CSV table of C-alpha atoms in Angstrom, one decimal:
chain,number,residue,atom,x,y,z
A,1445,MET,CA,-130.6,38.9,174.5
A,1446,LYS,CA,-127.6,38.7,172.0
A,1447,PRO,CA,-124.2,39.7,172.5
A,1448,PRO,CA,-123.1,43.5,171.7
A,1449,ALA,CA,-120.1,42.8,168.8
A,1450,PHE,CA,-116.5,42.4,169.9
A,1451,ALA,CA,-113.5,41.3,168.8
A,1452,TYR,CA,-111.8,37.4,169.8
A,1453,GLU,CA,-108.4,36.5,170.6
A,1454,ARG,CA,-107.4,33.0,171.6
A,1455,PRO,CA,-103.8,33.4,172.5
A,1456,GLN,CA,-101.7,30.0,172.7
A,1457,SER,CA,-99.8,31.3,175.7
A,1458,LEU,CA,-99.5,33.7,178.9
A,1459,HIS,CA,-96.9,35.9,177.5
A,1460,GLU,CA,-99.3,36.2,174.4
A,1461,ALA,CA,-102.5,36.7,176.5
A,1462,LEU,CA,-100.8,39.1,178.8
A,1463,GLU,CA,-99.8,41.5,176.0
A,1464,ILE,CA,-103.0,41.5,174.1
A,1465,LEU,CA,-104.8,42.4,177.3
A,1466,ALA,CA,-101.9,45.1,177.5
A,1467,ARG,CA,-102.7,46.4,174.5
A,1468,GLU,CA,-106.3,47.0,174.6
A,1469,GLY,CA,-105.9,47.8,178.2
A,1470,ALA,CA,-109.5,48.2,179.7
A,1471,GLU,CA,-112.0,47.2,177.0
A,1472,ALA,CA,-110.5,43.7,176.9
A,1473,ARG,CA,-111.8,41.0,178.9
A,1474,PRO,CA,-110.1,37.8,179.4
A,1475,LEU,CA,-112.5,35.1,178.8
A,1476,ALA,CA,-112.3,31.4,181.1
A,1477,GLY,CA,-115.5,29.5,181.1
A,1478,GLY,CA,-117.9,31.9,180.2
A,1479,GLN,CA,-120.5,31.0,182.4
A,1480,SER,CA,-121.1,34.5,184.3
A,1481,LEU,CA,-119.5,36.6,181.3
A,1482,ILE,CA,-121.3,35.3,178.4
A,1483,PRO,CA,-124.7,35.9,180.4
A,1484,MET,CA,-123.6,39.5,181.3
A,1485,LEU,CA,-122.8,39.8,177.8
A,1486,ALA,CA,-126.1,38.9,176.7
A,1487,LEU,CA,-127.7,41.0,179.3
A,1488,ARG,CA,-125.4,43.7,177.6
A,1489,LEU,CA,-124.3,44.5,181.4
A,1490,ALA,CA,-120.7,43.9,179.9
A,1491,ARG,CA,-119.3,45.6,176.8
A,1492,PRO,CA,-116.0,44.5,176.6
A,1493,THR,CA,-114.3,45.7,172.7
A,1494,LEU,CA,-112.0,42.4,172.6
A,1495,LEU,CA,-112.4,38.9,174.1
A,1496,VAL,CA,-109.3,37.3,175.3
A,1497,ASP,CA,-110.0,33.2,175.4
A,1498,LEU,CA,-108.0,31.6,177.9
A,1499,GLY,CA,-109.2,28.3,176.6
A,1500,GLU,CA,-105.7,27.3,174.7
A,1501,ILE,CA,-102.9,28.4,177.1
A,1502,ALA,CA,-101.3,25.4,178.6
A,1503,GLY,CA,-100.3,25.2,181.7
A,1504,LEU,CA,-103.5,26.8,183.3
A,1505,ASP,CA,-105.3,24.0,184.0
A,1506,GLU,CA,-103.1,21.9,186.0
A,1507,LEU,CA,-103.5,20.4,189.9
A,1508,SER,CA,-101.0,19.7,192.3
A,1509,LEU,CA,-99.0,19.6,195.5
A,1510,ASP,CA,-96.8,21.7,197.0
A,1511,ASP,CA,-95.9,21.3,200.3
A,1512,GLY,CA,-98.9,21.0,202.1
A,1513,THR,CA,-100.8,23.4,199.6
A,1514,LEU,CA,-103.0,22.3,197.0
A,1515,VAL,CA,-101.9,24.4,193.8
A,1516,ALA,CA,-105.0,24.6,191.3
A,1517,GLY,CA,-104.9,26.5,187.7
A,1518,ALA,CA,-107.2,29.2,187.0
A,1519,MET,CA,-108.2,27.1,184.4
A,1520,VAL,CA,-109.1,23.6,185.9
A,1521,ARG,CA,-112.8,23.2,185.2
A,1522,GLN,CA,-115.0,23.3,188.0
A,1523,ARG,CA,-116.6,19.5,187.2
A,1524,ARG,CA,-112.9,18.2,187.6
A,1525,LEU,CA,-112.3,19.5,190.9
A,1526,GLU,CA,-115.7,17.9,191.8
A,1527,ARG,CA,-114.1,14.5,191.0
A,1528,ASP,CA,-110.2,15.0,190.9
A,1529,PRO,CA,-109.0,12.1,193.2
A,1530,LEU,CA,-106.3,14.6,194.5
A,1531,VAL,CA,-108.7,17.5,195.3
A,1532,ALA,CA,-111.3,14.2,197.0
A,1533,HIS,CA,-108.3,13.1,199.0
A,1534,HIS,CA,-106.5,15.9,200.2
A,1535,LEU,CA,-109.2,19.3,200.2
A,1536,PRO,CA,-112.3,17.6,200.1
A,1537,LEU,CA,-114.1,21.0,201.3
A,1538,LEU,CA,-113.5,21.7,197.6
A,1539,ALA,CA,-115.2,19.2,195.7
A,1540,ALA,CA,-117.9,19.5,198.1
A,1541,ALA,CA,-118.3,23.1,197.3
A,1542,THR,CA,-117.8,22.9,193.7
A,1543,ARG,CA,-121.0,20.7,193.8
A,1544,LEU,CA,-122.6,23.8,195.1
A,1545,VAL,CA,-121.5,25.6,192.4
A,1546,GLY,CA,-124.1,25.8,189.4
A,1547,HIS,CA,-125.5,22.8,187.5
A,1548,PRO,CA,-124.0,19.9,186.0
A,1549,ALA,CA,-123.9,21.9,182.8
A,1550,ILE,CA,-122.4,24.7,184.4
A,1551,ARG,CA,-119.6,23.3,185.9
A,1552,ASN,CA,-118.9,21.4,183.0
A,1553,ARG,CA,-117.6,24.7,181.9
A,1554,GLY,CA,-117.1,26.9,184.6
A,1555,THR,CA,-113.3,27.5,185.6
A,1556,LEU,CA,-112.0,27.9,189.4
A,1557,GLY,CA,-110.3,31.2,188.6
A,1558,GLY,CA,-113.4,32.1,186.3
A,1559,SER,CA,-115.5,32.3,189.4
A,1560,LEU,CA,-113.2,33.9,191.6
A,1561,ALA,CA,-112.5,36.2,189.6
A,1562,HIS,CA,-115.5,37.2,188.9
A,1563,ALA,CA,-116.3,37.8,192.6
A,1564,ASP,CA,-119.9,37.3,192.8
A,1565,PRO,CA,-120.8,37.9,196.3
A,1566,SER,CA,-123.0,35.4,196.4
A,1567,ALA,CA,-120.6,32.2,195.5
A,1568,GLU,CA,-118.9,29.5,197.0
A,1569,TYR,CA,-115.1,29.8,196.3
A,1570,PRO,CA,-114.6,33.2,197.4
A,1571,ALA,CA,-115.9,31.9,200.7
A,1572,VAL,CA,-113.5,28.9,201.1
A,1573,ALA,CA,-110.7,30.6,199.4
A,1574,LEU,CA,-111.1,33.0,202.4
A,1575,ALA,CA,-111.6,30.3,204.9
A,1576,LEU,CA,-108.9,28.7,203.9
A,1577,GLU,CA,-106.5,32.0,203.6
A,1578,ALA,CA,-105.6,30.9,200.0
A,1579,GLU,CA,-102.9,33.0,197.8
A,1580,LEU,CA,-104.1,33.8,194.4
A,1581,VAL,CA,-101.4,33.6,191.8
A,1582,ILE,CA,-101.9,36.8,189.5
A,1583,ARG,CA,-99.3,37.1,186.7
A,1584,GLY,CA,-98.9,40.8,184.7
A,1585,PRO,CA,-97.2,43.0,182.9
A,1586,GLY,CA,-94.7,43.6,185.8
A,1587,GLY,CA,-94.4,39.8,186.7
A,1588,GLU,CA,-96.0,37.4,189.3
A,1589,ARG,CA,-97.3,38.6,192.3
A,1590,SER,CA,-99.3,36.6,195.2
A,1591,VAL,CA,-102.6,38.4,197.0
A,1592,PRO,CA,-104.2,36.6,199.7
A,1593,ALA,CA,-107.8,35.9,200.1
A,1594,ARG,CA,-108.8,38.3,202.4
A,1595,GLU,CA,-107.1,41.0,200.2
A,1596,PHE,CA,-108.3,39.8,196.9
A,1597,PHE,CA,-112.3,40.4,197.2
A,1598,LEU,CA,-113.1,44.1,197.4
A,1599,GLY,CA,-116.6,44.4,196.8
A,1600,PRO,CA,-119.3,43.0,194.4
A,1601,PHE,CA,-117.7,41.9,190.9
A,1602,THR,CA,-114.4,43.6,192.2
A,1603,THR,CA,-111.4,42.3,193.4
A,1604,ALA,CA,-107.4,43.2,193.5
A,1605,LEU,CA,-107.1,42.6,189.9
A,1606,ALA,CA,-105.4,45.5,187.8
A,1607,ASP,CA,-106.0,46.1,183.9
A,1608,GLY,CA,-103.9,44.0,182.3
A,1609,GLU,CA,-103.6,41.3,185.6
A,1610,LEU,CA,-104.7,37.9,185.1
A,1611,LEU,CA,-105.4,35.4,187.8
A,1612,THR,CA,-103.3,32.2,186.9
A,1613,ALA,CA,-103.4,29.9,189.9
A,1614,VAL,CA,-104.6,29.3,193.5
A,1615,ARG,CA,-102.2,28.0,196.5
A,1616,PHE,CA,-104.8,26.6,199.0
A,1617,PRO,CA,-103.2,25.7,202.3
A,1618,LEU,CA,-104.1,21.7,203.2
A,1619,PRO,CA,-105.6,21.9,206.8
A,1620,SER,CA,-104.2,19.7,209.9
A,1621,ALA,CA,-105.4,16.2,210.1
A,1622,ALA,CA,-106.9,17.6,213.2
A,1623,THR,CA,-109.0,19.9,211.6
A,1624,GLY,CA,-112.7,19.2,210.3
A,1625,TRP,CA,-114.6,21.1,207.9
A,1626,GLY,CA,-118.1,22.1,206.7
A,1627,ILE,CA,-120.0,24.2,204.4
A,1628,ALA,CA,-123.8,24.8,204.7
A,1629,GLU,CA,-126.0,26.9,202.0
A,1630,VAL,CA,-130.1,27.8,201.7
A,1631,ALA,CA,-131.1,28.3,198.3
A,1632,ARG,CA,-134.2,28.5,196.7
A,1633,ARG,CA,-133.4,25.2,194.3
A,1634,HIS,CA,-130.0,23.0,194.3
A,1635,GLY,CA,-127.7,25.1,191.9
A,1636,ASP,CA,-129.1,28.5,192.7
A,1637,PHE,CA,-126.6,31.5,194.6
A,1638,ALA,CA,-126.9,31.0,197.6
A,1639,LEU,CA,-129.0,33.6,199.9
A,1640,ALA,CA,-126.8,32.7,202.9
A,1641,GLY,CA,-123.8,30.3,203.2
A,1642,ALA,CA,-121.1,29.4,205.5
A,1643,VAL,CA,-117.7,27.2,205.1
A,1644,THR,CA,-116.0,26.3,208.5
A,1645,LEU,CA,-113.1,25.0,209.3
A,1646,VAL,CA,-113.0,23.5,213.3
A,1647,GLU,CA,-109.4,22.5,214.5
A,1648,ARG,CA,-108.9,20.3,217.4
A,1649,ALA,CA,-106.8,21.0,220.1
A,1650,ALA,CA,-105.6,17.6,222.6
A,1651,ASP,CA,-107.9,18.2,225.1
A,1652,GLY,CA,-110.8,18.0,222.9
A,1653,THR,CA,-111.3,21.3,222.9
A,1654,CYS,CA,-111.5,23.8,219.7
A,1655,ALA,CA,-108.0,25.0,218.9
A,1656,ARG,CA,-109.1,27.3,215.6
A,1657,ALA,CA,-111.5,27.9,213.9
A,1658,ALA,CA,-112.3,29.8,210.7
A,1659,ILE,CA,-116.0,30.6,209.6
A,1660,ALA,CA,-116.5,32.1,206.0
A,1661,LEU,CA,-119.7,33.6,205.3
A,1662,PHE,CA,-121.2,34.1,201.4
A,1663,GLY,CA,-124.5,35.7,200.2
A,1664,VAL,CA,-125.0,37.4,202.9
A,1665,ALA,CA,-122.3,40.6,202.4
A,1666,THR,CA,-121.1,42.8,199.3
A,1667,ARG,CA,-117.5,40.5,199.6
A,1668,PRO,CA,-117.0,37.1,201.4
A,1669,VAL,CA,-116.4,37.8,204.9
A,1670,ARG,CA,-114.7,36.2,207.9
A,1671,ALA,CA,-116.8,36.0,210.8
A,1672,THR,CA,-114.1,36.8,213.7
A,1673,ALA,CA,-116.3,37.2,216.4
A,1674,ALA,CA,-118.0,33.8,215.9
A,1675,GLU,CA,-114.2,32.3,215.7
A,1676,GLN,CA,-113.0,33.8,218.7
A,1677,ALA,CA,-116.5,32.3,220.8
A,1678,LEU,CA,-115.1,28.6,220.0
A,1679,VAL,CA,-111.3,29.0,220.6
A,1680,GLY,CA,-110.8,26.9,223.5
A,1681,GLN,CA,-114.1,25.3,223.5
A,1682,PRO,CA,-115.6,22.0,223.7
A,1683,LEU,CA,-116.7,20.9,220.4
A,1684,THR,CA,-120.7,21.1,221.5
A,1685,ALA,CA,-123.6,21.7,220.2
A,1686,GLU,CA,-124.4,24.8,222.9
A,1687,THR,CA,-121.1,26.0,221.7
A,1688,PHE,CA,-121.6,26.1,217.8
A,1689,HIS,CA,-125.4,27.7,218.7
A,1690,GLU,CA,-123.7,30.4,220.5
A,1691,ALA,CA,-121.1,31.1,217.8
A,1692,ALA,CA,-123.2,31.0,214.9
A,1693,VAL,CA,-125.1,34.1,217.1
A,1694,ARG,CA,-122.3,35.9,216.5
A,1695,ALA,CA,-121.5,35.3,213.2
A,1696,THR,CA,-123.8,38.1,211.8
A,1697,GLU,CA,-121.7,40.4,213.7
A,1698,ALA,CA,-119.2,40.4,210.4
A,1699,ILE,CA,-122.4,41.4,208.3
A,1700,ASP,CA,-121.7,45.3,207.8
A,1701,GLU,CA,-123.5,45.7,204.0
A,1702,PRO,CA,-125.9,43.3,204.1
A,1703,LEU,CA,-127.0,42.0,200.5
A,1704,SER,CA,-130.6,42.5,199.8
A,1705,ASP,CA,-132.5,41.7,196.9
A,1706,VAL,CA,-135.4,40.5,195.1
A,1707,HIS,CA,-134.5,36.5,196.1
A,1708,GLY,CA,-133.7,37.4,199.7
A,1709,SER,CA,-134.3,40.4,201.9
A,1710,ALA,CA,-131.4,41.2,204.4
A,1711,VAL,CA,-133.3,40.8,207.4
A,1712,TYR,CA,-134.4,37.1,205.8
A,1713,ARG,CA,-130.7,36.6,204.7
A,1714,LYS,CA,-129.1,37.8,208.7
A,1715,GLN,CA,-131.8,35.6,210.1
A,1716,ILE,CA,-130.6,32.4,208.4
A,1717,VAL,CA,-126.7,33.0,208.8
A,1718,PRO,CA,-126.9,31.2,212.4
A,1719,VAL,CA,-128.7,28.3,210.7
A,1720,VAL,CA,-126.3,27.7,208.3
A,1721,VAL,CA,-123.1,28.6,210.6
A,1722,ARG,CA,-124.4,26.1,212.8
A,1723,ARG,CA,-124.9,23.3,210.4
A,1724,ALA,CA,-121.7,23.9,208.8
A,1725,LEU,CA,-119.7,23.9,212.3
A,1726,GLU,CA,-121.6,20.5,213.1
A,1727,ALA,CA,-121.0,19.2,209.7
A,1728,ALA,CA,-116.7,20.4,210.9
A,1729,ALA,CA,-116.8,19.0,214.0
A,1730,GLN,CA,-118.5,15.6,212.8
A,1731,ARG,CA,-115.3,15.5,210.6
A,1732,VAL,CA,-112.4,16.3,213.0
A,1733,GLN,CA,-109.9,13.3,213.6
A,1734,ALA,CA,-109.3,13.0,217.0
A,1735,THR,CA,-105.9,13.4,217.9
B,961,MET,CA,-115.4,42.6,164.1
B,962,GLU,CA,-112.8,39.9,162.2
B,963,ARG,CA,-114.7,36.5,161.9
B,964,VAL,CA,-113.2,33.7,163.3
B,965,PRO,CA,-112.5,30.0,161.1
B,966,ILE,CA,-113.8,27.0,163.4
B,967,THR,CA,-114.2,23.7,162.5
B,968,VAL,CA,-116.7,21.2,165.1
B,969,THR,CA,-118.2,17.9,164.5
B,970,VAL,CA,-122.1,17.9,165.1
B,971,ASN,CA,-124.1,14.8,165.0
B,972,GLY,CA,-121.2,13.1,163.4
B,973,ARG,CA,-120.7,15.6,160.6
B,974,ARG,CA,-117.5,17.9,160.5
B,975,ILE,CA,-117.8,21.4,159.5
B,976,SER,CA,-115.5,24.2,158.6
B,977,ALA,CA,-117.3,27.7,158.9
B,978,VAL,CA,-116.6,31.0,159.6
B,979,VAL,CA,-118.1,33.1,162.6
B,980,GLU,CA,-118.9,36.3,163.9
B,981,PRO,CA,-116.6,36.5,167.4
B,982,ARG,CA,-120.4,37.6,169.7
B,983,MET,CA,-122.3,34.1,167.9
B,984,THR,CA,-123.1,31.7,170.5
B,985,LEU,CA,-123.1,27.9,169.6
B,986,ALA,CA,-127.0,27.9,170.1
B,987,ASP,CA,-127.6,30.7,167.1
B,988,PHE,CA,-124.7,28.6,165.1
B,989,LEU,CA,-126.4,25.3,165.3
B,990,ARG,CA,-129.8,27.1,164.7
B,991,GLU,CA,-128.9,29.6,162.4
B,992,GLU,CA,-126.1,28.5,160.4
B,993,LEU,CA,-126.5,24.5,160.7
B,994,GLY,CA,-130.6,24.6,160.7
B,995,LEU,CA,-130.6,22.6,163.6
B,996,THR,CA,-133.3,24.1,165.3
B,997,GLY,CA,-134.0,21.0,167.5
B,998,THR,CA,-131.8,23.2,170.2
B,999,LYS,CA,-134.6,25.4,171.7
B,1000,LEU,CA,-133.4,29.0,173.2
B,1001,GLY,CA,-135.7,30.2,176.4
B,1002,CYS,CA,-133.7,32.7,178.2
B,1003,GLU,CA,-130.3,33.1,176.3
B,1004,HIS,CA,-128.5,33.7,179.5
B,1005,GLY,CA,-128.1,30.4,181.2
B,1006,VAL,CA,-131.0,30.1,183.6
B,1007,CYS,CA,-133.9,27.8,181.5
B,1008,GLY,CA,-131.8,24.8,180.2
B,1009,SER,CA,-133.4,24.7,177.3
B,1010,CYS,CA,-130.6,24.7,175.3
B,1011,THR,CA,-128.3,22.6,176.7
B,1012,VAL,CA,-126.6,20.3,174.0
B,1013,LEU,CA,-123.5,17.7,174.6
B,1014,TRP,CA,-119.5,18.8,174.0
B,1015,ASP,CA,-117.5,15.9,173.8
B,1016,GLY,CA,-120.5,13.8,175.9
B,1017,ALA,CA,-121.0,16.5,178.5
B,1018,ALA,CA,-123.5,18.8,178.8
B,1019,VAL,CA,-123.1,22.3,178.4
B,1020,ARG,CA,-125.6,25.3,177.7
B,1021,SER,CA,-125.2,26.4,174.2
B,1022,CYS,CA,-126.1,29.8,175.0
B,1023,LEU,CA,-123.2,30.3,177.3
B,1024,VAL,CA,-120.4,29.4,174.7
B,1025,LEU,CA,-119.2,31.2,171.5
B,1026,ALA,CA,-119.2,29.1,168.6
B,1027,ALA,CA,-115.9,30.1,168.5
B,1028,GLN,CA,-114.8,28.4,171.6
B,1029,ALA,CA,-116.4,25.2,169.8
B,1030,ASP,CA,-113.4,25.2,167.7
B,1031,GLY,CA,-112.8,21.4,167.7
B,1032,ALA,CA,-115.3,20.4,170.1
B,1033,THR,CA,-117.8,17.1,169.1
B,1034,ILE,CA,-121.1,18.4,169.4
B,1035,THR,CA,-124.2,15.9,169.9
B,1036,THR,CA,-127.8,17.8,169.8
B,1037,ILE,CA,-131.3,16.2,169.9
B,1038,GLU,CA,-131.2,15.6,166.0
B,1039,GLY,CA,-127.8,13.5,166.6
B,1040,LEU,CA,-129.6,11.2,169.4
B,1041,ALA,CA,-131.6,8.7,167.2
B,1042,THR,CA,-130.2,6.2,164.9
B,1043,ASP,CA,-132.0,5.8,161.6
B,1044,GLY,CA,-135.4,6.3,162.9
B,1045,THR,CA,-134.9,4.6,166.1
B,1046,LEU,CA,-135.4,6.6,168.9
B,1047,HIS,CA,-132.6,7.3,171.6
B,1048,PRO,CA,-133.9,4.9,174.9
B,1049,VAL,CA,-134.3,8.4,176.5
B,1050,GLN,CA,-136.2,9.8,173.6
B,1051,GLU,CA,-138.3,6.2,173.4
B,1052,ALA,CA,-138.8,6.8,177.7
B,1053,PHE,CA,-140.0,10.1,177.9
B,1054,TRP,CA,-142.4,9.2,174.7
B,1055,GLU,CA,-143.8,6.1,176.7
B,1056,ALA,CA,-143.9,8.4,180.4
B,1057,HIS,CA,-145.9,11.0,179.1
B,1058,ALA,CA,-142.5,13.0,180.1
B,1059,LEU,CA,-143.9,16.1,177.2
B,1060,GLN,CA,-146.5,18.5,176.9
B,1061,CYS,CA,-145.2,21.2,174.9
B,1062,GLY,CA,-142.3,20.1,174.1
B,1063,PHE,CA,-140.0,23.0,174.5
B,1064,CYS,CA,-137.7,22.0,177.2
B,1065,THR,CA,-137.7,18.2,175.9
B,1066,PRO,CA,-134.5,18.5,174.0
B,1067,GLY,CA,-132.3,19.5,176.6
B,1068,MET,CA,-133.9,17.6,179.9
B,1069,VAL,CA,-133.4,15.1,177.1
B,1070,LEU,CA,-129.7,16.0,176.2
B,1071,THR,CA,-129.3,16.5,180.4
B,1072,ALA,CA,-130.5,12.6,181.1
B,1073,VAL,CA,-128.3,11.0,178.4
B,1074,ALA,CA,-125.2,12.9,180.1
B,1075,LEU,CA,-126.6,11.6,183.5
B,1076,LEU,CA,-126.9,7.9,182.5
B,1077,ALA,CA,-123.8,7.8,180.5
B,1078,GLU,CA,-122.1,8.6,184.2
B,1079,ASN,CA,-124.1,7.5,186.1
B,1080,PRO,CA,-126.6,4.4,184.9
B,1081,ASN,CA,-128.4,3.9,188.4
B,1082,PRO,CA,-129.6,7.4,189.3
B,1083,SER,CA,-131.7,7.8,192.6
B,1084,GLU,CA,-135.0,9.5,192.2
B,1085,GLU,CA,-132.7,12.6,194.3
B,1086,GLU,CA,-129.6,12.3,192.1
B,1087,ILE,CA,-132.3,13.0,188.9
B,1088,ARG,CA,-134.0,15.9,190.1
B,1089,GLU,CA,-130.5,17.3,191.2
B,1090,ALA,CA,-129.1,16.3,187.5
B,1091,LEU,CA,-132.2,18.8,186.4
B,1092,SER,CA,-132.4,21.2,188.8
B,1093,GLY,CA,-130.7,23.4,186.2
B,1094,ASN,CA,-133.5,22.5,183.3
B,1095,LEU,CA,-137.2,24.9,183.4
B,1096,CYS,CA,-140.3,23.1,182.0
B,1097,ARG,CA,-142.9,25.7,182.5
B,1098,CYS,CA,-145.6,23.2,181.9
B,1099,THR,CA,-144.8,21.9,185.1
B,1100,GLY,CA,-144.2,18.3,184.0
B,1101,TYR,CA,-141.1,17.4,186.4
B,1102,GLN,CA,-143.2,14.4,188.0
B,1103,ASN,CA,-143.3,12.7,184.3
B,1104,ILE,CA,-139.8,13.7,183.8
B,1105,VAL,CA,-138.5,12.0,186.3
B,1106,ARG,CA,-140.4,8.9,185.9
B,1107,ALA,CA,-138.9,9.0,182.3
B,1108,VAL,CA,-135.7,9.2,183.3
B,1109,GLN,CA,-135.7,6.4,185.5
B,1110,LEU,CA,-137.6,4.1,183.2
B,1111,ALA,CA,-134.9,5.0,180.5
B,1112,ALA,CA,-132.5,3.7,183.3
B,1113,ARG,CA,-133.8,0.8,183.8
B,1114,HIS,CA,-134.4,0.1,180.0
B,1115,GLU,CA,-130.6,0.6,179.2
B,1116,ARG,CA,-129.8,-1.5,182.2
B,1117,ALA,CA,-131.6,-4.1,180.6
B,1118,ASP,CA,-130.3,-4.0,177.5
B,1119,THR,CA,-126.7,-4.2,178.8
């Protein structure tokens, strides 16, 4: 249960970090908050030759608003997202999702970017990014590129990040004032990984029906997925318990490769998907502001 | 592997050392500083036994490298009592019979200290949520929760 030997560098700038990663190649791993990587080292599931600690790079832990978008640096600690007034005011969904990530001691060290780049299929942030259609800002030797969340998560612990690239920030578009949000998950204990979870956004049209809906599932498939059939079932419908029930049932159609492990079988996970979707939709409907 | 120089403040003492990159903060505290009050249960971030305070916030010392702690201020269970007087949370654990084998106790106490520092009047639910990352295999949770409630009452009475 001790990590294998590795070298350690703590660059002071993004430029320096990218240079080290380019030099070392695939055997180097960036170290953000370490709350997933260090257990993987201890269990020897990962054996990098070099860890590049991103903890002292200036500018990676900033939070700002930019033209209807919340821009969060990859090294923003989860605990800060839970409490920051800017997040609470403009994107309370992100704060609520954060409270479901691990335990306080994990969130004190864990980062937004670390969780996204780790891409655990049961994690909350990837589903939040997918529901909000966030853009992931990536820096590499060739410069900066931006990848939409739907193209970023490729499979379990697999993302669009190439060797030598770093996730530097996330751009979350703020939902309209007429949009309500919800997040619900089933886990054995508070802080455990979800056996099934859903993030929902429901936009209400002037006539009270659903103008737009986003439903992202986590903990049930090899990566976070949008439940498009369920979303379509909502559009144009009144925001009632019956509509939500019907949409929730259709959410399982999005799961092509169900997760199944000792914590929850595929059958069980699929069975509770409609439950978490319904709960998250009802929460979203309650938060919708009348327009 | 090239060793890394660090300077950390542990229980008020400033310490400079040179560590192997793979050494966790928990091993540094236990092996290099002899502070064996910090317990290692699972060593992969599940049990919470190795919880210490990092600039006042609870962290799992098995999930941080000693090298990352360069410049940090760490409080371990050994740093809570002052001049032989137990910290109010330690006192409350004693009073409420909140420990049996004692292995989880340092982590539980430090988690409770961090909770009460930011929320002096937590509900039972908030206490349970805060402690949910700390396992007690003696299943002494009832009394641990009572101890935190007792500590909160005592600390409020003192201020």
